[in-house]
Every structure is written in structure tokens, then in C-alpha cells.
XYZ file of N, CA, C and O in Angstrom:
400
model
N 38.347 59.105 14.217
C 38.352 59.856 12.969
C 37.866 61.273 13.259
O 36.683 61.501 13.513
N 38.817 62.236 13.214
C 38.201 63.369 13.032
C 37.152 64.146 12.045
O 36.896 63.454 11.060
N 36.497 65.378 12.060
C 35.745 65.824 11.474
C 35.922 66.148 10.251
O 35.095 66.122 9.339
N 37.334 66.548 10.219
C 38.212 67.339 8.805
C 38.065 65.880 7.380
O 38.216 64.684 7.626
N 37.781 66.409 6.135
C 37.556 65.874 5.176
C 36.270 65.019 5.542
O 36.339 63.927 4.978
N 35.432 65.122 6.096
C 34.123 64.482 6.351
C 33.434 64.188 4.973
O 33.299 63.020 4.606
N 32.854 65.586 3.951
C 32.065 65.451 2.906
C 32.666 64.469 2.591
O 32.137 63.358 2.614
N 34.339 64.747 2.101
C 35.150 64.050 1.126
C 35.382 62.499 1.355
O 35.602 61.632 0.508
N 35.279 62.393 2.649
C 35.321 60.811 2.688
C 33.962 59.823 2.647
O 33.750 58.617 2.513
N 33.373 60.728 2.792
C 32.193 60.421 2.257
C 31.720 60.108 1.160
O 31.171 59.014 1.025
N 31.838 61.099 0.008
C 31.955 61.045 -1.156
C 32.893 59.618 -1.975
O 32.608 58.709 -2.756
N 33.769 59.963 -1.454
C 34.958 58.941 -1.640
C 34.701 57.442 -1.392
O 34.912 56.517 -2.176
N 34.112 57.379 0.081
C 33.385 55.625 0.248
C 32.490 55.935 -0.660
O 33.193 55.971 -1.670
N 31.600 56.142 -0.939
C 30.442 55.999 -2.116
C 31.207 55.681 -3.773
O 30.591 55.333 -4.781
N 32.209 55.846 -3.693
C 32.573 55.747 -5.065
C 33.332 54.844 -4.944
O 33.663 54.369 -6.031
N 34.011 54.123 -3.620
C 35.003 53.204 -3.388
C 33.839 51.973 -3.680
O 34.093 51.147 -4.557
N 32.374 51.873 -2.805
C 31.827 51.323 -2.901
C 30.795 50.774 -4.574
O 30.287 49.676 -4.802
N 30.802 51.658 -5.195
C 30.301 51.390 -6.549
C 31.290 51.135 -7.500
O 31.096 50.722 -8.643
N 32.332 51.393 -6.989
C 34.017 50.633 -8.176
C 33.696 49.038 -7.319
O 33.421 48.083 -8.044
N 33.738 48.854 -6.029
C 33.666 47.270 -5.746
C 32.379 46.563 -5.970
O 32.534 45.391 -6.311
N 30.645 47.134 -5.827
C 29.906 46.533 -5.701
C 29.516 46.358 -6.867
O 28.287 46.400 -6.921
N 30.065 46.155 -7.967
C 29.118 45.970 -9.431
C 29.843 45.180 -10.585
O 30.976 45.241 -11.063
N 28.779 44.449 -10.828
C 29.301 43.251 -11.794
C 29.738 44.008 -13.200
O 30.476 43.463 -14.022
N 29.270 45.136 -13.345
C 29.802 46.291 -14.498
C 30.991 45.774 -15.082
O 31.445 44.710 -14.661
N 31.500 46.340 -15.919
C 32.727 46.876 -16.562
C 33.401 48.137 -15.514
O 32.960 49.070 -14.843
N 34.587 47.598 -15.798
C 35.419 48.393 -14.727
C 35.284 50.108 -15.507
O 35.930 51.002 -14.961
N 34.620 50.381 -16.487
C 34.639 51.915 -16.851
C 33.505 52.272 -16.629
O 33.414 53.476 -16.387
N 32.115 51.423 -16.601
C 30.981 51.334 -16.019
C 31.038 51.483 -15.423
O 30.281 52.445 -15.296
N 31.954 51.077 -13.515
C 32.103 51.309 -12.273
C 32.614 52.936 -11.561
O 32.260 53.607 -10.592
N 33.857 53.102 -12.914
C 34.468 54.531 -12.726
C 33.423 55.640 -13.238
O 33.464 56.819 -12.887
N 32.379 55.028 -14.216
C 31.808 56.442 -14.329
C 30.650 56.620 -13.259
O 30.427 57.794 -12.964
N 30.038 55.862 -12.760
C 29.478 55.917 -11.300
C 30.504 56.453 -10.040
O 30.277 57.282 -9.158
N 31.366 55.878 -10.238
C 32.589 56.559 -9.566
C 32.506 57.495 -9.138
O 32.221 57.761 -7.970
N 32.869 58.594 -10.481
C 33.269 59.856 -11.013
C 32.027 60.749 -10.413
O 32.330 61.734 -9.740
N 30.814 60.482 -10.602
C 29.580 61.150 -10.552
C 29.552 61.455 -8.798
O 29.039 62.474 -8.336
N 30.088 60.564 -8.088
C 30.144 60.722 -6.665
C 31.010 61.447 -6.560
O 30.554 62.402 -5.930
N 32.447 61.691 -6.876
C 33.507 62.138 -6.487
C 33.300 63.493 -7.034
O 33.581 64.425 -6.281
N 32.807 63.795 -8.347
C 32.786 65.003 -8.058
C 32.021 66.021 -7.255
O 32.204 67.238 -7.290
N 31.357 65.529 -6.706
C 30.822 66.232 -5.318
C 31.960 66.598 -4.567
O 31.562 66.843 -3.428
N 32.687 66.691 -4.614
C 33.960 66.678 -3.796
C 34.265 68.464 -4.442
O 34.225 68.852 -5.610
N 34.544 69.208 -3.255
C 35.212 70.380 -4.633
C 36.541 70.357 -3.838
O 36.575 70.094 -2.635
N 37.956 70.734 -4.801
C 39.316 71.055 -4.408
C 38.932 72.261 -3.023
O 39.874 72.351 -2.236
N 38.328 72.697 -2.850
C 38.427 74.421 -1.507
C 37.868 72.617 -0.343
O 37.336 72.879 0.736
N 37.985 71.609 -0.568
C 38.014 71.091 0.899
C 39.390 70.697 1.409
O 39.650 70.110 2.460
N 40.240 71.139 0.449
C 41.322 70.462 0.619
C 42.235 71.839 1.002
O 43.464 71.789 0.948
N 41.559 72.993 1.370
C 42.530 74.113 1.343
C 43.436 74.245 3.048
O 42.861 74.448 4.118
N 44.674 74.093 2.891
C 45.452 73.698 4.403
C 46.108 72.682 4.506
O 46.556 72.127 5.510
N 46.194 72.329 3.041
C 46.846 70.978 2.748
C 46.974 70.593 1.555
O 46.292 69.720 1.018
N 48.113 71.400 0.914
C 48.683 71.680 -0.341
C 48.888 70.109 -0.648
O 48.368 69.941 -1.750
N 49.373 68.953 -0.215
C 49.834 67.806 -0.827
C 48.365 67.604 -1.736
O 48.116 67.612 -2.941
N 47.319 67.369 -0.149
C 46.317 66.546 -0.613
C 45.612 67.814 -1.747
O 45.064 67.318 -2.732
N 45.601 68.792 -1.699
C 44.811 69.655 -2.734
C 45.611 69.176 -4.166
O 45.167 68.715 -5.218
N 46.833 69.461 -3.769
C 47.614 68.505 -5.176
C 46.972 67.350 -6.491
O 46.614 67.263 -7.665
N 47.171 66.640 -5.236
C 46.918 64.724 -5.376
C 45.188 64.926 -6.153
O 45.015 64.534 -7.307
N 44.314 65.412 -5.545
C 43.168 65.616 -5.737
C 42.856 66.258 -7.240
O 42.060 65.762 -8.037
N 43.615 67.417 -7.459
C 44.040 68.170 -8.749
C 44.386 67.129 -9.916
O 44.110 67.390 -11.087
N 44.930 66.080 -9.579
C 45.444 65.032 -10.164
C 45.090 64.385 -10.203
O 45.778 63.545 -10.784
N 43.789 63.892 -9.755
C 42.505 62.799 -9.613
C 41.422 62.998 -10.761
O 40.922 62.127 -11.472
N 41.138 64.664 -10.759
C 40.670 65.005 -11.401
C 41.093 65.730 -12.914
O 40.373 66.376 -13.676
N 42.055 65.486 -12.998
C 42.808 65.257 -14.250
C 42.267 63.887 -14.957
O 41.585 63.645 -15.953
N 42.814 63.228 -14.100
C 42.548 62.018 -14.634
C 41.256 61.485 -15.388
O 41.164 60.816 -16.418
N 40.067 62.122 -14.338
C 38.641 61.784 -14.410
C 38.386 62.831 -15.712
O 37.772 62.506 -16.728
N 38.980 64.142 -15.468
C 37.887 65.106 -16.279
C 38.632 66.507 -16.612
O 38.191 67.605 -16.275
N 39.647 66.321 -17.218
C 40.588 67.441 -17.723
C 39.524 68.983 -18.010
O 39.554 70.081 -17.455
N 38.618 68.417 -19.154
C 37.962 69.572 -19.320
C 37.111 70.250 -17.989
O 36.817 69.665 -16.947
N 36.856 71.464 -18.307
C 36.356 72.505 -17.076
C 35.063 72.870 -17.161
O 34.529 73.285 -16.132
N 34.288 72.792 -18.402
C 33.201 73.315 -19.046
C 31.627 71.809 -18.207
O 30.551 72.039 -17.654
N 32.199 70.710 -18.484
C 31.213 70.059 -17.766
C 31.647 68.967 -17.097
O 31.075 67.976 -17.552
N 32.240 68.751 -16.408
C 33.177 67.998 -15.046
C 32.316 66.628 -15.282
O 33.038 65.675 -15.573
N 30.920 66.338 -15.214
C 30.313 64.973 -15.200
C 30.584 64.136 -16.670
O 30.983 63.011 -16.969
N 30.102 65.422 -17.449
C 29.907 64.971 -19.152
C 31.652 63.906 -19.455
O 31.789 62.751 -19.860
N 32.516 64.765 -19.111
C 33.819 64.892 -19.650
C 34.199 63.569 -19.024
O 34.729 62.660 -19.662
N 33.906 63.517 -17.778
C 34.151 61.922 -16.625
C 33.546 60.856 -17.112
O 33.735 59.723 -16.669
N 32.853 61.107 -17.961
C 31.928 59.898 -18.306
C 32.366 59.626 -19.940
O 32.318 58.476 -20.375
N 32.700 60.507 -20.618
C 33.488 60.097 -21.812
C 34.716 59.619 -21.423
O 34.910 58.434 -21.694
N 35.608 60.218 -20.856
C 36.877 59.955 -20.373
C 37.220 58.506 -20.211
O 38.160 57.842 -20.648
N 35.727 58.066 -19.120
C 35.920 56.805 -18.483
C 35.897 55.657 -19.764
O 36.734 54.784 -19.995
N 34.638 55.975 -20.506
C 34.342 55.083 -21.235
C 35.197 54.694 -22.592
O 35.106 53.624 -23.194
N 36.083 55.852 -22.948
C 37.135 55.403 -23.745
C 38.933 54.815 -22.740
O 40.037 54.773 -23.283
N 38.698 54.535 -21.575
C 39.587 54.561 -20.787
C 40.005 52.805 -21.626
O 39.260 52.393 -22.515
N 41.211 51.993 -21.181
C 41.307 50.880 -21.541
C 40.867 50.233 -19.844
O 40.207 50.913 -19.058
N 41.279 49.097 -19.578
C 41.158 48.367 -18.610
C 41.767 48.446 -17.565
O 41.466 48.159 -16.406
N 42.956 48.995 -18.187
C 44.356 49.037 -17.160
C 44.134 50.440 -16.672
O 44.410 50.893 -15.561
N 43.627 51.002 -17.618
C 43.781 52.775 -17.318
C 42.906 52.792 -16.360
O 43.402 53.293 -15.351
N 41.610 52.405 -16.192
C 40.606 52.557 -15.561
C 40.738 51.915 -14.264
O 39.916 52.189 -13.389
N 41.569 51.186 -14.065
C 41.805 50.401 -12.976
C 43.065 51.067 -12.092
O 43.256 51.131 -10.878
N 43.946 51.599 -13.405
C 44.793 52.445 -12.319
C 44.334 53.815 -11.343
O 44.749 54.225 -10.259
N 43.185 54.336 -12.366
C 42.771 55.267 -11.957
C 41.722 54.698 -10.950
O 41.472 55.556 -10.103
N 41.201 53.835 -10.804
C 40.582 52.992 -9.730
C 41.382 53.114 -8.225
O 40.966 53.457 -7.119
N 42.328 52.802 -8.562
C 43.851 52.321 -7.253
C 43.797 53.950 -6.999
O 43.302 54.071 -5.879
N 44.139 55.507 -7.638
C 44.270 56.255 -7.173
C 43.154 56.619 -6.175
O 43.449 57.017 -5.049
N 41.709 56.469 -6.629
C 40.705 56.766 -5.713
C 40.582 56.392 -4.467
O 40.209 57.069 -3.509
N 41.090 54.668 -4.523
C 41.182 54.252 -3.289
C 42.424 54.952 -2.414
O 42.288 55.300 -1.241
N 43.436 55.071 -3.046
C 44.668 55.845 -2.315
C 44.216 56.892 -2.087
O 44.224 57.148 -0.883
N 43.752 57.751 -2.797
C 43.251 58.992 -1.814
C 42.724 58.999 -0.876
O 43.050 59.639 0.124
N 41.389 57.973 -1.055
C 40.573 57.504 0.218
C 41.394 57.279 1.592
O 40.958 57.647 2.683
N 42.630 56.634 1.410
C 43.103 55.952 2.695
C 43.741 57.421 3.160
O 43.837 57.598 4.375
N 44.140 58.381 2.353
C 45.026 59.518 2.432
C 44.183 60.725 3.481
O 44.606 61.646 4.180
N 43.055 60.291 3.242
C 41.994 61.383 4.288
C 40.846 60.311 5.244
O 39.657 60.538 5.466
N 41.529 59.317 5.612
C 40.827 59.048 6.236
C 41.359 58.975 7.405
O 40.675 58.652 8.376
């Protein structure tokens, strides 16, 4: 494994790991999730327009608004349905495999 996306996969197992390790509610899991991932900022992804993309689109998902990235992830999550939250679950992990 190279050095490149280091923070980010980092970040990324930590949130892969609190979506699997918790008897939670699957929107309970994503907003622990979310709180890891956004440590992540888009300028790690600069040199690689797909993944800066995909990422752009992660965080859509999590936190459209711009004003407070955690606040917004954590409402987001918690009105999410089951399915939503789970799909958006599957993207995190796909990203994960995408920089690792």
C-alpha cells in the first residue's frame, strides 16, 4: 500500500469500522460514520478528478449544506430511511476499496 490517500483511508477504516461494530441503528452507525469521514477534506483527492468526484458525491449524500458539514450529517442521517442509510453505507465502503 502506498502512502497516497493515507489520512483518507484512515479516516475511512474508522468509519467502515463504526458502520460494522455497533448494535446501533443503521443511522446511529452513519452518523458516527459521518463525524470520521469528514475529516477527510476533497484537496486530498486533488490528481484524481474521478476520485475527487465520487467523494463530492459522498458528501452530498452525508451533508449537502456548507455552513456546518457535522450538524447537517447528523440530521441528514437521522431522517435517512433504512435503505437510504445503508445505501449510503455501501458507498463508503466502495470508496474505501477505491483508495486503498
Amino acid at each position: 500500500m502506498d502512502d497516497k490517500y493515507t489520512n483518507a483511508r484512515e479516516h475511512f477504516f474508522g468509519a467502515i469500522r463504526e458502520l460494522a461494530a455497533s448494535a446501533d441503528s443503521i443511522q446511529a452507525r452513519l452518523i458516527e460514520a459521518s463525524a470520521t469521514i469528514l475529516n477527510v477534506t476533497i484537496d486530498e483527492f486533488n490528481g484524481d478528478l474521478e476520485l475527487k468526484i465520487k467523494f463530492a458525491k459522498l458528501l452530498d449524500f452525508l451533508a449537502a449544506d456548507q455552513d456546518d458539514l457535522e450538524k447537517v450529517a447528523i440530521e441528514n442521517a437521522a431522517h435517512m430511511t433504512d435503505f437510504e442509510a445503508a445505501k449510503v453505507a455501501d458507498l463508503i465502503c466502495d470508496f474505501y476499496y477505491e483508495i486503498t
